[in-house]
């Protein structure tokens, strides 16, 4: 058995244990250099936090363990196909790769697919069901992003 299979089986085992505790069937690991840095399970029901996905939980813990928000060189192993929110977080944090055991097609009969969200996000903003608009505003003082960039250069 290769390491991807070992880590995916561990992610699925986390998901099964979460189901036994009354949670949703999702578990995830963050692995760096062949070692598990962090793990997480879906805790939406337990916390009421709609962002408490297994992947995000594992990524938050991994960032704490690594001492910063970047997860460069890490691999995320997930029991299910990451939703667009989790996948975006992986892109934004520098995750090198993601592997998942169960696809959206596998989850569809159980209401566990996020394929509709992927399809919606593929549309131009003006065509999406969510009303998303760019509305520039005049703000007194220095430009927000320029202020941030200047502070970054001071540190």
mmCIF file with all atom_site columns, N, CA and C in Angstrom, residues 66-123:
data_model
loop_
_atom_site.group_PDB
_atom_site.id
_atom_site.type_symbol
_atom_site.label_atom_id
_atom_site.label_alt_id
_atom_site.label_comp_id
_atom_site.label_asym_id
_atom_site.label_entity_id
_atom_site.label_seq_id
_atom_site.pdbx_PDB_ins_code
_atom_site.Cartn_x
_atom_site.Cartn_y
_atom_site.Cartn_z
_atom_site.occupancy
_atom_site.B_iso_or_equiv
_atom_site.pdbx_formal_charge
_atom_site.auth_seq_id
_atom_site.auth_comp_id
_atom_site.auth_asym_id
_atom_site.auth_atom_id
_atom_site.pdbx_PDB_model_num
ATOM 1   N N  . UNK A 1 66  ? 2.838   24.746 12.469  1.00 0.00 ? 66  UNK A N  1
ATOM 2   C CA . UNK A 1 66  ? 3.968   25.207 11.655  1.00 0.00 ? 66  UNK A CA 1
ATOM 3   C C  . UNK A 1 66  ? 4.351   26.654 11.959  1.00 0.00 ? 66  UNK A C  1
ATOM 4   N N  . UNK A 1 67  ? 3.541   27.343 12.744  1.00 0.00 ? 67  UNK A N  1
ATOM 5   C CA . UNK A 1 67  ? 3.877   28.700 13.166  1.00 0.00 ? 67  UNK A CA 1
ATOM 6   C C  . UNK A 1 67  ? 3.599   29.790 12.155  1.00 0.00 ? 67  UNK A C  1
ATOM 7   N N  . UNK A 1 68  ? 2.688   29.553 11.222  1.00 0.00 ? 68  UNK A N  1
ATOM 8   C CA . UNK A 1 68  ? 2.349   30.603 10.257  1.00 0.00 ? 68  UNK A CA 1
ATOM 9   C C  . UNK A 1 68  ? 1.255   30.151 9.325   1.00 0.00 ? 68  UNK A C  1
ATOM 10  N N  . UNK A 1 69  ? 0.714   31.088 8.550   1.00 0.00 ? 69  UNK A N  1
ATOM 11  C CA . UNK A 1 69  ? -0.443  30.781 7.706   1.00 0.00 ? 69  UNK A CA 1
ATOM 12  C C  . UNK A 1 69  ? -0.131  30.031 6.410   1.00 0.00 ? 69  UNK A C  1
ATOM 13  N N  . UNK A 1 70  ? 1.119   29.839 6.085   1.00 0.00 ? 70  UNK A N  1
ATOM 14  C CA . UNK A 1 70  ? 1.474   29.155 4.847   1.00 0.00 ? 70  UNK A CA 1
ATOM 15  C C  . UNK A 1 70  ? 1.606   27.647 5.084   1.00 0.00 ? 70  UNK A C  1
ATOM 16  N N  . UNK A 1 71  ? 1.072   26.878 4.143   1.00 0.00 ? 71  UNK A N  1
ATOM 17  C CA . UNK A 1 71  ? 1.148   25.422 4.219   1.00 0.00 ? 71  UNK A CA 1
ATOM 18  C C  . UNK A 1 71  ? 1.889   24.872 3.000   1.00 0.00 ? 71  UNK A C  1
ATOM 19  N N  . UNK A 1 72  ? 2.895   25.610 2.580   1.00 0.00 ? 72  UNK A N  1
ATOM 20  C CA . UNK A 1 72  ? 3.696   25.201 1.432   1.00 0.00 ? 72  UNK A CA 1
ATOM 21  C C  . UNK A 1 72  ? 4.289   23.817 1.674   1.00 0.00 ? 72  UNK A C  1
ATOM 22  N N  . UNK A 1 73  ? 4.222   22.975 0.661   1.00 0.00 ? 73  UNK A N  1
ATOM 23  C CA . UNK A 1 73  ? 4.780   21.635 0.757   1.00 0.00 ? 73  UNK A CA 1
ATOM 24  C C  . UNK A 1 73  ? 3.879   20.626 1.446   1.00 0.00 ? 73  UNK A C  1
ATOM 25  N N  . UNK A 1 74  ? 2.727   21.054 1.927   1.00 0.00 ? 74  UNK A N  1
ATOM 26  C CA . UNK A 1 74  ? 1.815   20.138 2.610   1.00 0.00 ? 74  UNK A CA 1
ATOM 27  C C  . UNK A 1 74  ? 0.865   19.472 1.620   1.00 0.00 ? 74  UNK A C  1
ATOM 28  N N  . UNK A 1 75  ? 0.408   18.285 2.003   1.00 0.00 ? 75  UNK A N  1
ATOM 29  C CA . UNK A 1 75  ? -0.605  17.563 1.249   1.00 0.00 ? 75  UNK A CA 1
ATOM 30  C C  . UNK A 1 75  ? -1.808  17.379 2.163   1.00 0.00 ? 75  UNK A C  1
ATOM 31  N N  . UNK A 1 76  ? -2.991  17.680 1.638   1.00 0.00 ? 76  UNK A N  1
ATOM 32  C CA . UNK A 1 76  ? -4.227  17.458 2.384   1.00 0.00 ? 76  UNK A CA 1
ATOM 33  C C  . UNK A 1 76  ? -4.844  16.161 1.879   1.00 0.00 ? 76  UNK A C  1
ATOM 34  N N  . UNK A 1 77  ? -5.161  15.288 2.816   1.00 0.00 ? 77  UNK A N  1
ATOM 35  C CA . UNK A 1 77  ? -5.860  14.032 2.530   1.00 0.00 ? 77  UNK A CA 1
ATOM 36  C C  . UNK A 1 77  ? -7.243  14.149 3.135   1.00 0.00 ? 77  UNK A C  1
ATOM 37  N N  . UNK A 1 78  ? -8.270  13.964 2.306   1.00 0.00 ? 78  UNK A N  1
ATOM 38  C CA . UNK A 1 78  ? -9.645  14.149 2.759   1.00 0.00 ? 78  UNK A CA 1
ATOM 39  C C  . UNK A 1 78  ? -10.487 12.924 2.443   1.00 0.00 ? 78  UNK A C  1
ATOM 40  N N  . UNK A 1 79  ? -11.421 12.642 3.316   1.00 0.00 ? 79  UNK A N  1
ATOM 41  C CA . UNK A 1 79  ? -12.314 11.506 3.088   1.00 0.00 ? 79  UNK A CA 1
ATOM 42  C C  . UNK A 1 79  ? -13.244 11.777 1.912   1.00 0.00 ? 79  UNK A C  1
ATOM 43  N N  . UNK A 1 80  ? -13.615 13.034 1.701   1.00 0.00 ? 80  UNK A N  1
ATOM 44  C CA . UNK A 1 80  ? -14.504 13.404 0.609   1.00 0.00 ? 80  UNK A CA 1
ATOM 45  C C  . UNK A 1 80  ? -13.907 14.516 -0.229  1.00 0.00 ? 80  UNK A C  1
ATOM 46  N N  . UNK A 1 81  ? -14.460 14.703 -1.410  1.00 0.00 ? 81  UNK A N  1
ATOM 47  C CA . UNK A 1 81  ? -13.977 15.742 -2.304  1.00 0.00 ? 81  UNK A CA 1
ATOM 48  C C  . UNK A 1 81  ? -14.144 17.104 -1.633  1.00 0.00 ? 81  UNK A C  1
ATOM 49  N N  . UNK A 1 82  ? -13.067 17.881 -1.531  1.00 0.00 ? 82  UNK A N  1
ATOM 50  C CA . UNK A 1 82  ? -13.171 19.182 -0.876  1.00 0.00 ? 82  UNK A CA 1
ATOM 51  C C  . UNK A 1 82  ? -14.169 20.092 -1.580  1.00 0.00 ? 82  UNK A C  1
ATOM 52  N N  . UNK A 1 83  ? -14.922 20.824 -0.788  1.00 0.00 ? 83  UNK A N  1
ATOM 53  C CA . UNK A 1 83  ? -15.853 21.799 -1.330  1.00 0.00 ? 83  UNK A CA 1
ATOM 54  C C  . UNK A 1 83  ? -15.057 22.988 -1.869  1.00 0.00 ? 83  UNK A C  1
ATOM 55  N N  . UNK A 1 84  ? -15.703 23.880 -2.614  1.00 0.00 ? 84  UNK A N  1
ATOM 56  C CA . UNK A 1 84  ? -14.989 25.033 -3.150  1.00 0.00 ? 84  UNK A CA 1
ATOM 57  C C  . UNK A 1 84  ? -14.346 25.915 -2.073  1.00 0.00 ? 84  UNK A C  1
ATOM 58  N N  . UNK A 1 85  ? -14.992 26.058 -0.914  1.00 0.00 ? 85  UNK A N  1
ATOM 59  C CA . UNK A 1 85  ? -14.418 26.872 0.158   1.00 0.00 ? 85  UNK A CA 1
ATOM 60  C C  . UNK A 1 85  ? -13.094 26.272 0.632   1.00 0.00 ? 85  UNK A C  1
ATOM 61  N N  . UNK A 1 86  ? -13.087 24.969 0.868   1.00 0.00 ? 86  UNK A N  1
ATOM 62  C CA . UNK A 1 86  ? -11.876 24.302 1.341   1.00 0.00 ? 86  UNK A CA 1
ATOM 63  C C  . UNK A 1 86  ? -10.798 24.308 0.263   1.00 0.00 ? 86  UNK A C  1
ATOM 64  N N  . UNK A 1 87  ? -11.199 24.049 -0.970  1.00 0.00 ? 87  UNK A N  1
ATOM 65  C CA . UNK A 1 87  ? -10.237 24.041 -2.065  1.00 0.00 ? 87  UNK A CA 1
ATOM 66  C C  . UNK A 1 87  ? -9.612  25.422 -2.246  1.00 0.00 ? 87  UNK A C  1
ATOM 67  N N  . UNK A 1 88  ? -10.416 26.472 -2.140  1.00 0.00 ? 88  UNK A N  1
ATOM 68  C CA . UNK A 1 88  ? -9.880  27.832 -2.240  1.00 0.00 ? 88  UNK A CA 1
ATOM 69  C C  . UNK A 1 88  ? -8.871  28.097 -1.126  1.00 0.00 ? 88  UNK A C  1
ATOM 70  N N  . UNK A 1 89  ? -9.186  27.652 0.093   1.00 0.00 ? 89  UNK A N  1
ATOM 71  C CA . UNK A 1 89  ? -8.254  27.839 1.214   1.00 0.00 ? 89  UNK A CA 1
ATOM 72  C C  . UNK A 1 89  ? -6.938  27.109 0.949   1.00 0.00 ? 89  UNK A C  1
ATOM 73  N N  . UNK A 1 90  ? -7.026  25.949 0.326   1.00 0.00 ? 90  UNK A N  1
ATOM 74  C CA . UNK A 1 90  ? -5.807  25.205 -0.006  1.00 0.00 ? 90  UNK A CA 1
ATOM 75  C C  . UNK A 1 90  ? -4.956  25.985 -0.998  1.00 0.00 ? 90  UNK A C  1
ATOM 76  N N  . UNK A 1 91  ? -5.603  26.559 -2.003  1.00 0.00 ? 91  UNK A N  1
ATOM 77  C CA . UNK A 1 91  ? -4.873  27.394 -2.966  1.00 0.00 ? 91  UNK A CA 1
ATOM 78  C C  . UNK A 1 91  ? -4.244  28.597 -2.273  1.00 0.00 ? 91  UNK A C  1
ATOM 79  N N  . UNK A 1 92  ? -5.015  29.267 -1.424  1.00 0.00 ? 92  UNK A N  1
ATOM 80  C CA . UNK A 1 92  ? -4.546  30.502 -0.782  1.00 0.00 ? 92  UNK A CA 1
ATOM 81  C C  . UNK A 1 92  ? -3.408  30.278 0.208   1.00 0.00 ? 92  UNK A C  1
ATOM 82  N N  . UNK A 1 93  ? -3.318  29.078 0.771   1.00 0.00 ? 93  UNK A N  1
ATOM 83  C CA . UNK A 1 93  ? -2.287  28.812 1.784   1.00 0.00 ? 93  UNK A CA 1
ATOM 84  C C  . UNK A 1 93  ? -1.062  28.097 1.224   1.00 0.00 ? 93  UNK A C  1
ATOM 85  N N  . UNK A 1 94  ? -1.098  27.743 -0.048  1.00 0.00 ? 94  UNK A N  1
ATOM 86  C CA . UNK A 1 94  ? 0.068   27.118 -0.659  1.00 0.00 ? 94  UNK A CA 1
ATOM 87  C C  . UNK A 1 94  ? 0.145   25.610 -0.530  1.00 0.00 ? 94  UNK A C  1
ATOM 88  N N  . UNK A 1 95  ? -0.969  24.960 -0.186  1.00 0.00 ? 95  UNK A N  1
ATOM 89  C CA . UNK A 1 95  ? -0.975  23.500 -0.134  1.00 0.00 ? 95  UNK A CA 1
ATOM 90  C C  . UNK A 1 95  ? -0.489  22.979 -1.483  1.00 0.00 ? 95  UNK A C  1
ATOM 91  N N  . UNK A 1 96  ? 0.390   21.992 -1.448  1.00 0.00 ? 96  UNK A N  1
ATOM 92  C CA . UNK A 1 96  ? 1.006   21.477 -2.674  1.00 0.00 ? 96  UNK A CA 1
ATOM 93  C C  . UNK A 1 96  ? 0.121   20.493 -3.420  1.00 0.00 ? 96  UNK A C  1
ATOM 94  N N  . UNK A 1 97  ? -0.687  19.724 -2.692  1.00 0.00 ? 97  UNK A N  1
ATOM 95  C CA . UNK A 1 97  ? -1.507  18.690 -3.319  1.00 0.00 ? 97  UNK A CA 1
ATOM 96  C C  . UNK A 1 97  ? -2.657  18.324 -2.402  1.00 0.00 ? 97  UNK A C  1
ATOM 97  N N  . UNK A 1 98  ? -3.699  17.766 -3.002  1.00 0.00 ? 98  UNK A N  1
ATOM 98  C CA . UNK A 1 98  ? -4.840  17.255 -2.240  1.00 0.00 ? 98  UNK A CA 1
ATOM 99  C C  . UNK A 1 98  ? -5.240  15.921 -2.849  1.00 0.00 ? 98  UNK A C  1
ATOM 100 N N  . UNK A 1 99  ? -5.573  14.999 -1.982  1.00 0.00 ? 99  UNK A N  1
ATOM 101 C CA . UNK A 1 99  ? -6.062  13.680 -2.389  1.00 0.00 ? 99  UNK A CA 1
ATOM 102 C C  . UNK A 1 99  ? -7.354  13.420 -1.622  1.00 0.00 ? 99  UNK A C  1
ATOM 103 N N  . UNK A 1 100 ? -8.347  12.832 -2.293  1.00 0.00 ? 100 UNK A N  1
ATOM 104 C CA . UNK A 1 100 ? -9.600  12.540 -1.606  1.00 0.00 ? 100 UNK A CA 1
ATOM 105 C C  . UNK A 1 100 ? -10.099 11.163 -1.991  1.00 0.00 ? 100 UNK A C  1
ATOM 106 N N  . UNK A 1 101 ? -10.792 10.537 -1.050  1.00 0.00 ? 101 UNK A N  1
ATOM 107 C CA . UNK A 1 101 ? -11.235 9.149  -1.212  1.00 0.00 ? 101 UNK A CA 1
ATOM 108 C C  . UNK A 1 101 ? -12.601 9.027  -1.876  1.00 0.00 ? 101 UNK A C  1
ATOM 109 N N  . UNK A 1 102 ? -13.519 9.917  -1.564  1.00 0.00 ? 102 UNK A N  1
ATOM 110 C CA . UNK A 1 102 ? -14.883 9.838  -2.097  1.00 0.00 ? 102 UNK A CA 1
ATOM 111 C C  . UNK A 1 102 ? -15.181 11.106 -2.895  1.00 0.00 ? 102 UNK A C  1
ATOM 112 N N  . UNK A 1 103 ? -15.729 10.921 -4.095  1.00 0.00 ? 103 UNK A N  1
ATOM 113 C CA . UNK A 1 103 ? -16.002 12.035 -4.997  1.00 0.00 ? 103 UNK A CA 1
ATOM 114 C C  . UNK A 1 103 ? -17.377 12.655 -4.733  1.00 0.00 ? 103 UNK A C  1
ATOM 115 N N  . UNK A 1 104 ? -17.619 13.783 -5.386  1.00 0.00 ? 104 UNK A N  1
ATOM 116 C CA . UNK A 1 104 ? -18.952 14.385 -5.330  1.00 0.00 ? 104 UNK A CA 1
ATOM 117 C C  . UNK A 1 104 ? -19.998 13.422 -5.873  1.00 0.00 ? 104 UNK A C  1
ATOM 118 N N  . UNK A 1 105 ? -19.656 12.664 -6.909  1.00 0.00 ? 105 UNK A N  1
ATOM 119 C CA . UNK A 1 105 ? -20.597 11.677 -7.457  1.00 0.00 ? 105 UNK A CA 1
ATOM 120 C C  . UNK A 1 105 ? -20.945 10.622 -6.409  1.00 0.00 ? 105 UNK A C  1
ATOM 121 N N  . UNK A 1 106 ? -19.955 10.214 -5.603  1.00 0.00 ? 106 UNK A N  1
ATOM 122 C CA . UNK A 1 106 ? -20.218 9.253  -4.523  1.00 0.00 ? 106 UNK A CA 1
ATOM 123 C C  . UNK A 1 106 ? -21.173 9.835  -3.488  1.00 0.00 ? 106 UNK A C  1
ATOM 124 N N  . UNK A 1 107 ? -21.045 11.122 -3.200  1.00 0.00 ? 107 UNK A N  1
ATOM 125 C CA . UNK A 1 107 ? -21.859 11.759 -2.167  1.00 0.00 ? 107 UNK A CA 1
ATOM 126 C C  . UNK A 1 107 ? -23.221 12.226 -2.635  1.00 0.00 ? 107 UNK A C  1
ATOM 127 N N  . UNK A 1 108 ? -23.408 12.355 -3.941  1.00 0.00 ? 108 UNK A N  1
ATOM 128 C CA . UNK A 1 108 ? -24.664 12.892 -4.491  1.00 0.00 ? 108 UNK A CA 1
ATOM 129 C C  . UNK A 1 108 ? -25.912 12.187 -3.968  1.00 0.00 ? 108 UNK A C  1
ATOM 130 N N  . UNK A 1 109 ? -25.979 10.852 -3.955  1.00 0.00 ? 109 UNK A N  1
ATOM 131 C CA . UNK A 1 109 ? -27.213 10.188 -3.484  1.00 0.00 ? 109 UNK A CA 1
ATOM 132 C C  . UNK A 1 109 ? -27.548 10.464 -2.016  1.00 0.00 ? 109 UNK A C  1
ATOM 133 N N  . UNK A 1 110 ? -26.582 10.982 -1.271  1.00 0.00 ? 110 UNK A N  1
ATOM 134 C CA . UNK A 1 110 ? -26.759 11.217 0.165   1.00 0.00 ? 110 UNK A CA 1
ATOM 135 C C  . UNK A 1 110 ? -26.848 12.706 0.510   1.00 0.00 ? 110 UNK A C  1
ATOM 136 N N  . UNK A 1 111 ? -26.921 13.539 -0.507  1.00 0.00 ? 111 UNK A N  1
ATOM 137 C CA . UNK A 1 111 ? -26.967 14.982 -0.276  1.00 0.00 ? 111 UNK A CA 1
ATOM 138 C C  . UNK A 1 111 ? -25.638 15.544 0.181   1.00 0.00 ? 111 UNK A C  1
ATOM 139 N N  . UNK A 1 112 ? -24.534 14.879 -0.171  1.00 0.00 ? 112 UNK A N  1
ATOM 140 C CA . UNK A 1 112 ? -23.216 15.286 0.299   1.00 0.00 ? 112 UNK A CA 1
ATOM 141 C C  . UNK A 1 112 ? -22.308 15.785 -0.828  1.00 0.00 ? 112 UNK A C  1
ATOM 142 N N  . UNK A 1 113 ? -22.895 16.158 -1.950  1.00 0.00 ? 113 UNK A N  1
ATOM 143 C CA . UNK A 1 113 ? -22.126 16.662 -3.076  1.00 0.00 ? 113 UNK A CA 1
ATOM 144 C C  . UNK A 1 113 ? -22.117 18.184 -3.083  1.00 0.00 ? 113 UNK A C  1
ATOM 145 N N  . UNK A 1 114 ? -20.999 18.768 -3.463  1.00 0.00 ? 114 UNK A N  1
ATOM 146 C CA . UNK A 1 114 ? -20.925 20.219 -3.632  1.00 0.00 ? 114 UNK A CA 1
ATOM 147 C C  . UNK A 1 114 ? -20.756 20.578 -5.109  1.00 0.00 ? 114 UNK A C  1
ATOM 148 N N  . UNK A 1 115 ? -21.118 19.660 -5.999  1.00 0.00 ? 115 UNK A N  1
ATOM 149 C CA . UNK A 1 115 ? -20.950 19.918 -7.432  1.00 0.00 ? 115 UNK A CA 1
ATOM 150 C C  . UNK A 1 115 ? -21.782 21.111 -7.893  1.00 0.00 ? 115 UNK A C  1
ATOM 151 N N  . UNK A 1 116 ? -22.950 21.334 -7.304  1.00 0.00 ? 116 UNK A N  1
ATOM 152 C CA . UNK A 1 116 ? -23.767 22.492 -7.683  1.00 0.00 ? 116 UNK A CA 1
ATOM 153 C C  . UNK A 1 116 ? -23.075 23.804 -7.328  1.00 0.00 ? 116 UNK A C  1
ATOM 154 N N  . UNK A 1 117 ? -22.355 23.812 -6.208  1.00 0.00 ? 117 UNK A N  1
ATOM 155 C CA . UNK A 1 117 ? -21.626 25.024 -5.814  1.00 0.00 ? 117 UNK A CA 1
ATOM 156 C C  . UNK A 1 117 ? -20.466 25.260 -6.778  1.00 0.00 ? 117 UNK A C  1
ATOM 157 N N  . UNK A 1 118 ? -19.760 24.196 -7.135  1.00 0.00 ? 118 UNK A N  1
ATOM 158 C CA . UNK A 1 118 ? -18.693 24.329 -8.141  1.00 0.00 ? 118 UNK A CA 1
ATOM 159 C C  . UNK A 1 118 ? -19.258 24.921 -9.431  1.00 0.00 ? 118 UNK A C  1
ATOM 160 N N  . UNK A 1 119 ? -20.401 24.418 -9.888  1.00 0.00 ? 119 UNK A N  1
ATOM 161 C CA . UNK A 1 119 ? -21.013 24.905 -11.129 1.00 0.00 ? 119 UNK A CA 1
ATOM 162 C C  . UNK A 1 119 ? -21.411 26.371 -11.011 1.00 0.00 ? 119 UNK A C  1
ATOM 163 N N  . UNK A 1 120 ? -21.959 26.741 -9.869  1.00 0.00 ? 120 UNK A N  1
ATOM 164 C CA . UNK A 1 120 ? -22.362 28.131 -9.656  1.00 0.00 ? 120 UNK A CA 1
ATOM 165 C C  . UNK A 1 120 ? -21.154 29.059 -9.683  1.00 0.00 ? 120 UNK A C  1
ATOM 166 N N  . UNK A 1 121 ? -20.074 28.667 -9.038  1.00 0.00 ? 121 UNK A N  1
ATOM 167 C CA . UNK A 1 121 ? -18.880 29.506 -8.991  1.00 0.00 ? 121 UNK A CA 1
ATOM 168 C C  . UNK A 1 121 ? -18.177 29.618 -10.340 1.00 0.00 ? 121 UNK A C  1
ATOM 169 N N  . UNK A 1 122 ? -18.459 28.706 -11.244 1.00 0.00 ? 122 UNK A N  1
ATOM 170 C CA . UNK A 1 122 ? -17.860 28.760 -12.580 1.00 0.00 ? 122 UNK A CA 1
ATOM 171 C C  . UNK A 1 122 ? -18.513 29.848 -13.445 1.00 0.00 ? 122 UNK A C  1
ATOM 172 N N  . UNK A 1 123 ? -19.671 30.335 -13.034 1.00 0.00 ? 123 UNK A N  1
ATOM 173 C CA . UNK A 1 123 ? -20.381 31.376 -13.785 1.00 0.00 ? 123 UNK A CA 1
ATOM 174 C C  . UNK A 1 123 ? -19.756 32.741 -13.506 1.00 0.00 ? 123 UNK A C  1
#
